[in-house]
Amino acid sequence: MQNTATPTHCPYCALQCGMNLTPAPDGTVEVSERADFPVNRGALCGKGRTAPAVLSSRVRLTSPLVRSGGTLVPAGWDEALDRIAEGLSRTRAEHGPDACGVFGGGGLTNEKAYTLGKFARVVLGTSQIDYNGRFCMSSAAAGGMKAFGLDRGLPFPLEDIPKSGCVILVGSNLAETMPPSLRFFTELRENGGTLIVIDPRRTKTAEQADLHLMPRPGTDLALALGLLHLVVAEGLVDEEYVRERTAGWEDARAAAMAHWPEYVERITGVPVPQLRETVRMFCEPETAMVLTARGPEQQSKGTDTVSAWINLCLATGRAGRPYSGYGCLTGQGNGQGGREHGQKADQLPGYRKLDDPAARAHVAEVWGVDPDSLPGPGRSAYELLDALGTDIKSLLLMGSNPVVSAPHAAHIEERIKSLDFLAVCDVVLSETAALADVVLPVTQWAEETGTTTNLEGRVLLRRQAITAPDGIRSDLEVMHELADRLGVEKGFPTDPEEVFEELRRASAGGPADYSGITYRRLAEENGVFWPCPTEDMVVHPGTPRLFLDRFATPDGRARFVPVSHRAIAEEPDEEYPVLLTTGRVVAQYQSGAQTRRVDELNAAAPGPFVELHPRLAERLGAAEGDPVAVVSRRGRAVAPARITLGIRPDTVFMPFHWYGEGRANTLTNPALDPTSRMPEFKACAVRVEAVKS
Ligand SMILES: Nc1nc2c(c(=O)[nH]1)N[C@H]1C(S)=C(S)[C@@H](COP(=O)(O)OP(=O)(O)OC[C@H]3O[C@@H](n4cnc5c(=O)[nH]c(N)nc54)[C@H](O)[C@@H]3O)O[C@H]1N2
Ligand SMILES: Nc1nc2c(c(=O)[nH]1)N[C@H]1C(S)=C(S)[C@@H](COP(=O)(O)OP(=O)(O)OC[C@H]3O[C@@H](n4cnc5c(=O)[nH]c(N)nc54)[C@H](O)[C@@H]3O)O[C@H]1N2
Ligand code: SF4
Ligand SMILES: [Mo]
């Protein structure tokens, strides 16, 4: 590698901030500002700035590990790969292909996600593949598909936000989860637009808002319905737009009208005057947006909740028009692309459906297999993890740490331990990798090339900047070697560009069409927005803005979906009187597998905590920093109290980045949304107890 700066992108969240990497003589790599990338214009959060720390061999895996006499010991690559091939073959021979499971991640590049889906279906012949994106944005994806016929997180670039008249941010704490994006909202307000934040906590994001609504966790559906009721009652429906560009209004209107403002106030705790003020601020300007994130989506009614917010946008003519629309703030580095190319249980590349005969025929042809050989849709992420040790006997895991991040995590940990065989590819020895029979050390962002698709639907090229230490191989090499050992010698290239060329063909003509995108274009342009089909003689410019002429439904109209309020799966009662909600802090990422290995980040966010209101703290007799126990029907977690007026008195909050006694997911409820199969991370019933020391 040369000693010059390589322009590339951050390994972590869905902003995919641009950065330059320069190798230093001591083998480390330096991050510097890359001002030409419009999403972050050089700005980085602490995680992005310190990401090179995880490249250091001090914290990472540098050799394959195999279990021997109960402990993991270093081994050679051939032995480790042979063990995995044997483990998977034995399961397949004894219990059939569906007894082999595969679990992926939204942090994997498009090339890896594509290859993992192909590996499951072509090499293992299993239907049992899903990934952690199911825990992330599956409700927004389902809601977007129903209404617009297409799921792309944001239908417009972030740079459109400052040009809008009003933005409602529902359950996003982007000041902590995507800090450089805060700039767009600051500019919005400087331009005279308004920001409304809906969050049960007064977060750093809420502090920026013109209006902050603090609903009870799990009541966003009722809130959106109440707002739509007021829109109708106050004569603010855009009748012409509804007539010209939508279908299904009457049923959605009737459902919303049952949600009187006073009734909604009782459910949500948001006073009627605030509901009226929200409607006024949203409807007065020419243009307005609603953006949702995990707050309203990670609920057992997340899909209906997203539908309710979309209905509000449609009734007011705020979708498919410039500087207006509904969007979801996708989370993981490749949260968007990771859900498009086939690691999801029901899906084939290009966002095609696995149960669509034409889609099967197209992809089977690209893969050179018989369409009938492709398995059908499999289980969703939580259901797959819950079936480990019973129906699923062996698991190949790449890009997730479910022992920390899955709901009802103690149960999932037991399920994982009961497997006949577990193989994990990771860059560090995560808590889940520590349970494996074989662990393979793989290359990371700065050591490999690949594409990701950011929250705007912008496909980006992450470039290799340094060479990986000896003894480490890429995920693509691992899949190539395993395919070979399992009798499939062709079709699993190790060169990412070769994989991308195949992905282009597999996605051609599908909803997420990448066929007009090449590595060369990505290197020259600052990303290309899909859909980008191949066209004769002309270069397709990509599609930064969707739906301006028509929605992606057969008749071009958006669909209203009639929805009604329903309770969370586990309402508080006498025994468990408090609501627990969970989320993130700025200095840690996800299960913490990577960021807990960075000193600077650990100093900023050393461990879990329980955020609670002074009134609740007083009832417990707990002072700031005292350990408190949070107990749900699934388990007990203990962490220091963090007392703040910035949370509802009926709610406690825990970040989920840690393992051990403070693991938030010991408590969470795996109740699933019926459509998206998203677990209810954002609301469950608990009691809080003082811990005597
Ligand atoms: N620092 C950091 N940044 C990250 C990540 C990380 O782990 N750490 N992860 C990335 C990923 S994968 C994702 S998905 C995104 C997530 O990004 P966000 O969605 O912004 O993150 P969360 O903290 O999970 O949830 C956002 C807010 O929802 C609120 N909330 C809780 N319950 C409810 C509710 O019932 N209704 C409403 N309206 N709000 C509620 C919480 O108080 C919280 O402030 O962040 C990405 N960026
Ligand atoms: N209570 C609660 N739980 C939650 C959430 C919540 O809000 N509350 N949010 C949920 C959400 S939105 C998400 S996205 C999930 C995320 O939770 P996880 O799925 O656990 O995500 P990560 O911690 O990012 O795990 C990624 C793992 O893959 C490794 N890795 C990174 N890059 C690569 C690579 O290129 N190849 C391979 N093989 N490995 C790699 C990392 O080291 C790490 O061990 O958590 C969910 N869990
Ligand atoms: S905001 Fe996200 S993409 Fe940007 S530097 Fe931070 S973690 Fe990386
Ligand atoms: Mo996520």
JSON list of N, CA, C and O in Angstrom, two decimals, residues 585-611:
[
{"chain": "A", "resi": 585, "resn": "VAL", "atom": "N", "xyz": [-26.02, 5.14, 23.57]},
{"chain": "A", "resi": 585, "resn": "VAL", "atom": "CA", "xyz": [-25.27, 6.34, 23.97]},
{"chain": "A", "resi": 585, "resn": "VAL", "atom": "C", "xyz": [-24.25, 6.64, 22.88]},
{"chain": "A", "resi": 585, "resn": "VAL", "atom": "O", "xyz": [-23.87, 5.74, 22.12]},
{"chain": "A", "resi": 586, "resn": "VAL", "atom": "N", "xyz": [-23.78, 7.89, 22.84]},
{"chain": "A", "resi": 586, "resn": "VAL", "atom": "CA", "xyz": [-22.98, 8.31, 21.69]},
{"chain": "A", "resi": 586, "resn": "VAL", "atom": "C", "xyz": [-21.66, 7.55, 21.56]},
{"chain": "A", "resi": 586, "resn": "VAL", "atom": "O", "xyz": [-21.22, 7.25, 20.46]},
{"chain": "A", "resi": 587, "resn": "ALA", "atom": "N", "xyz": [-21.04, 7.18, 22.69]},
{"chain": "A", "resi": 587, "resn": "ALA", "atom": "CA", "xyz": [-19.68, 6.65, 22.59]},
{"chain": "A", "resi": 587, "resn": "ALA", "atom": "C", "xyz": [-19.60, 5.13, 22.40]},
{"chain": "A", "resi": 587, "resn": "ALA", "atom": "O", "xyz": [-18.51, 4.59, 22.25]},
{"chain": "A", "resi": 588, "resn": "GLN", "atom": "N", "xyz": [-20.73, 4.43, 22.47]},
{"chain": "A", "resi": 588, "resn": "GLN", "atom": "CA", "xyz": [-20.66, 2.98, 22.24]},
{"chain": "A", "resi": 588, "resn": "GLN", "atom": "C", "xyz": [-21.50, 2.61, 21.04]},
{"chain": "A", "resi": 588, "resn": "GLN", "atom": "O", "xyz": [-22.49, 3.28, 20.73]},
{"chain": "A", "resi": 589, "resn": "TYR", "atom": "N", "xyz": [-21.11, 1.52, 20.37]},
{"chain": "A", "resi": 589, "resn": "TYR", "atom": "CA", "xyz": [-21.81, 1.09, 19.17]},
{"chain": "A", "resi": 589, "resn": "TYR", "atom": "C", "xyz": [-22.38, -0.31, 19.40]},
{"chain": "A", "resi": 589, "resn": "TYR", "atom": "O", "xyz": [-21.64, -1.26, 19.68]},
{"chain": "A", "resi": 590, "resn": "GLN", "atom": "N", "xyz": [-23.72, -0.40, 19.31]},
{"chain": "A", "resi": 590, "resn": "GLN", "atom": "CA", "xyz": [-24.41, -1.69, 19.30]},
{"chain": "A", "resi": 590, "resn": "GLN", "atom": "C", "xyz": [-24.01, -2.56, 20.48]},
{"chain": "A", "resi": 590, "resn": "GLN", "atom": "O", "xyz": [-23.98, -2.11, 21.62]},
{"chain": "A", "resi": 591, "resn": "SER", "atom": "N", "xyz": [-23.68, -3.85, 20.19]},
{"chain": "A", "resi": 591, "resn": "SER", "atom": "CA", "xyz": [-23.33, -4.78, 21.28]},
{"chain": "A", "resi": 591, "resn": "SER", "atom": "C", "xyz": [-22.01, -4.40, 21.92]},
{"chain": "A", "resi": 591, "resn": "SER", "atom": "O", "xyz": [-21.56, -5.06, 22.85]},
{"chain": "A", "resi": 592, "resn": "GLY", "atom": "N", "xyz": [-21.36, -3.35, 21.43]},
{"chain": "A", "resi": 592, "resn": "GLY", "atom": "CA", "xyz": [-20.12, -2.89, 22.03]},
{"chain": "A", "resi": 592, "resn": "GLY", "atom": "C", "xyz": [-18.90, -3.71, 21.67]},
{"chain": "A", "resi": 592, "resn": "GLY", "atom": "O", "xyz": [-17.79, -3.42, 22.10]},
{"chain": "A", "resi": 593, "resn": "ALA", "atom": "N", "xyz": [-19.10, -4.77, 20.85]},
{"chain": "A", "resi": 593, "resn": "ALA", "atom": "CA", "xyz": [-17.99, -5.68, 20.55]},
{"chain": "A", "resi": 593, "resn": "ALA", "atom": "C", "xyz": [-16.77, -4.90, 20.06]},
{"chain": "A", "resi": 593, "resn": "ALA", "atom": "O", "xyz": [-15.64, -5.20, 20.45]},
{"chain": "A", "resi": 594, "resn": "GLN", "atom": "N", "xyz": [-16.99, -3.89, 19.23]},
{"chain": "A", "resi": 594, "resn": "GLN", "atom": "CA", "xyz": [-15.86, -3.12, 18.72]},
{"chain": "A", "resi": 594, "resn": "GLN", "atom": "C", "xyz": [-15.52, -1.94, 19.65]},
{"chain": "A", "resi": 594, "resn": "GLN", "atom": "O", "xyz": [-14.37, -1.77, 20.07]},
{"chain": "A", "resi": 595, "resn": "THR", "atom": "N", "xyz": [-16.52, -1.13, 20.00]},
{"chain": "A", "resi": 595, "resn": "THR", "atom": "CA", "xyz": [-16.22, 0.12, 20.71]},
{"chain": "A", "resi": 595, "resn": "THR", "atom": "C", "xyz": [-15.78, -0.10, 22.16]},
{"chain": "A", "resi": 595, "resn": "THR", "atom": "O", "xyz": [-15.08, 0.74, 22.72]},
{"chain": "A", "resi": 596, "resn": "ARG", "atom": "N", "xyz": [-16.20, -1.23, 22.77]},
{"chain": "A", "resi": 596, "resn": "ARG", "atom": "CA", "xyz": [-15.72, -1.48, 24.14]},
{"chain": "A", "resi": 596, "resn": "ARG", "atom": "C", "xyz": [-14.23, -1.82, 24.17]},
{"chain": "A", "resi": 596, "resn": "ARG", "atom": "O", "xyz": [-13.65, -2.01, 25.23]},
{"chain": "A", "resi": 597, "resn": "ARG", "atom": "N", "xyz": [-13.63, -1.95, 22.99]},
{"chain": "A", "resi": 597, "resn": "ARG", "atom": "CA", "xyz": [-12.19, -2.22, 22.93]},
{"chain": "A", "resi": 597, "resn": "ARG", "atom": "C", "xyz": [-11.38, -0.95, 22.65]},
{"chain": "A", "resi": 597, "resn": "ARG", "atom": "O", "xyz": [-10.19, -1.02, 22.36]},
{"chain": "A", "resi": 598, "resn": "VAL", "atom": "N", "xyz": [-12.03, 0.20, 22.71]},
{"chain": "A", "resi": 598, "resn": "VAL", "atom": "CA", "xyz": [-11.35, 1.48, 22.43]},
{"chain": "A", "resi": 598, "resn": "VAL", "atom": "C", "xyz": [-11.30, 2.31, 23.71]},
{"chain": "A", "resi": 598, "resn": "VAL", "atom": "O", "xyz": [-12.34, 2.69, 24.25]},
{"chain": "A", "resi": 599, "resn": "ASP", "atom": "N", "xyz": [-10.09, 2.57, 24.20]},
{"chain": "A", "resi": 599, "resn": "ASP", "atom": "CA", "xyz": [-9.93, 3.23, 25.51]},
{"chain": "A", "resi": 599, "resn": "ASP", "atom": "C", "xyz": [-10.69, 4.54, 25.60]},
{"chain": "A", "resi": 599, "resn": "ASP", "atom": "O", "xyz": [-11.39, 4.80, 26.57]},
{"chain": "A", "resi": 600, "resn": "GLU", "atom": "N", "xyz": [-10.55, 5.37, 24.58]},
{"chain": "A", "resi": 600, "resn": "GLU", "atom": "CA", "xyz": [-11.17, 6.69, 24.63]},
{"chain": "A", "resi": 600, "resn": "GLU", "atom": "C", "xyz": [-12.70, 6.58, 24.75]},
{"chain": "A", "resi": 600, "resn": "GLU", "atom": "O", "xyz": [-13.33, 7.36, 25.47]},
{"chain": "A", "resi": 601, "resn": "LEU", "atom": "N", "xyz": [-13.27, 5.61, 24.07]},
{"chain": "A", "resi": 601, "resn": "LEU", "atom": "CA", "xyz": [-14.73, 5.46, 24.12]},
{"chain": "A", "resi": 601, "resn": "LEU", "atom": "C", "xyz": [-15.16, 4.89, 25.47]},
{"chain": "A", "resi": 601, "resn": "LEU", "atom": "O", "xyz": [-16.19, 5.29, 26.02]},
{"chain": "A", "resi": 602, "resn": "ASN", "atom": "N", "xyz": [-14.37, 3.97, 25.99]},
{"chain": "A", "resi": 602, "resn": "ASN", "atom": "CA", "xyz": [-14.69, 3.43, 27.31]},
{"chain": "A", "resi": 602, "resn": "ASN", "atom": "C", "xyz": [-14.61, 4.47, 28.41]},
{"chain": "A", "resi": 602, "resn": "ASN", "atom": "O", "xyz": [-15.38, 4.45, 29.36]},
{"chain": "A", "resi": 603, "resn": "ALA", "atom": "N", "xyz": [-13.66, 5.38, 28.23]},
{"chain": "A", "resi": 603, "resn": "ALA", "atom": "CA", "xyz": [-13.55, 6.45, 29.24]},
{"chain": "A", "resi": 603, "resn": "ALA", "atom": "C", "xyz": [-14.81, 7.31, 29.20]},
{"chain": "A", "resi": 603, "resn": "ALA", "atom": "O", "xyz": [-15.33, 7.74, 30.23]},
{"chain": "A", "resi": 604, "resn": "ALA", "atom": "N", "xyz": [-15.33, 7.54, 28.00]},
{"chain": "A", "resi": 604, "resn": "ALA", "atom": "CA", "xyz": [-16.53, 8.38, 27.87]},
{"chain": "A", "resi": 604, "resn": "ALA", "atom": "C", "xyz": [-17.79, 7.63, 28.30]},
{"chain": "A", "resi": 604, "resn": "ALA", "atom": "O", "xyz": [-18.72, 8.24, 28.85]},
{"chain": "A", "resi": 605, "resn": "ALA", "atom": "N", "xyz": [-17.87, 6.36, 28.06]},
{"chain": "A", "resi": 605, "resn": "ALA", "atom": "CA", "xyz": [-19.07, 5.57, 28.40]},
{"chain": "A", "resi": 605, "resn": "ALA", "atom": "C", "xyz": [-18.62, 4.23, 28.96]},
{"chain": "A", "resi": 605, "resn": "ALA", "atom": "O", "xyz": [-18.59, 3.22, 28.27]},
{"chain": "A", "resi": 606, "resn": "PRO", "atom": "N", "xyz": [-18.27, 4.22, 30.27]},
{"chain": "A", "resi": 606, "resn": "PRO", "atom": "CA", "xyz": [-17.62, 3.04, 30.83]},
{"chain": "A", "resi": 606, "resn": "PRO", "atom": "C", "xyz": [-18.55, 1.86, 31.11]},
{"chain": "A", "resi": 606, "resn": "PRO", "atom": "O", "xyz": [-18.09, 0.74, 31.21]},
{"chain": "A", "resi": 607, "resn": "GLY", "atom": "N", "xyz": [-19.85, 2.10, 31.23]},
{"chain": "A", "resi": 607, "resn": "GLY", "atom": "CA", "xyz": [-20.70, 0.95, 31.56]},
{"chain": "A", "resi": 607, "resn": "GLY", "atom": "C", "xyz": [-22.16, 1.31, 31.52]},
{"chain": "A", "resi": 607, "resn": "GLY", "atom": "O", "xyz": [-22.54, 2.46, 31.28]},
{"chain": "A", "resi": 608, "resn": "PRO", "atom": "N", "xyz": [-22.99, 0.28, 31.79]},
{"chain": "A", "resi": 608, "resn": "PRO", "atom": "CA", "xyz": [-24.44, 0.50, 31.72]},
{"chain": "A", "resi": 608, "resn": "PRO", "atom": "C", "xyz": [-24.94, 1.39, 32.84]},
{"chain": "A", "resi": 608, "resn": "PRO", "atom": "O", "xyz": [-24.22, 1.64, 33.82]},
{"chain": "A", "resi": 609, "resn": "PHE", "atom": "N", "xyz": [-26.14, 1.90, 32.69]},
{"chain": "A", "resi": 609, "resn": "PHE", "atom": "CA", "xyz": [-26.77, 2.68, 33.75]},
{"chain": "A", "resi": 609, "resn": "PHE", "atom": "C", "xyz": [-28.27, 2.60, 33.57]},
{"chain": "A", "resi": 609, "resn": "PHE", "atom": "O", "xyz": [-28.76, 2.15, 32.53]},
{"chain": "A", "resi": 610, "resn": "VAL", "atom": "N", "xyz": [-28.97, 3.01, 34.61]},
{"chain": "A", "resi": 610, "resn": "VAL", "atom": "CA", "xyz": [-30.43, 3.05, 34.56]},
{"chain": "A", "resi": 610, "resn": "VAL", "atom": "C", "xyz": [-30.84, 4.51, 34.73]},
{"chain": "A", "resi": 610, "resn": "VAL", "atom": "O", "xyz": [-30.58, 5.11, 35.78]},
{"chain": "A", "resi": 611, "resn": "GLU", "atom": "N", "xyz": [-31.44, 5.06, 33.68]},
{"chain": "A", "resi": 611, "resn": "GLU", "atom": "CA", "xyz": [-31.87, 6.45, 33.77]},
{"chain": "A", "resi": 611, "resn": "GLU", "atom": "C", "xyz": [-33.27, 6.46, 34.39]},
{"chain": "A", "resi": 611, "resn": "GLU", "atom": "O", "xyz": [-34.16, 5.74, 33.93]}
]
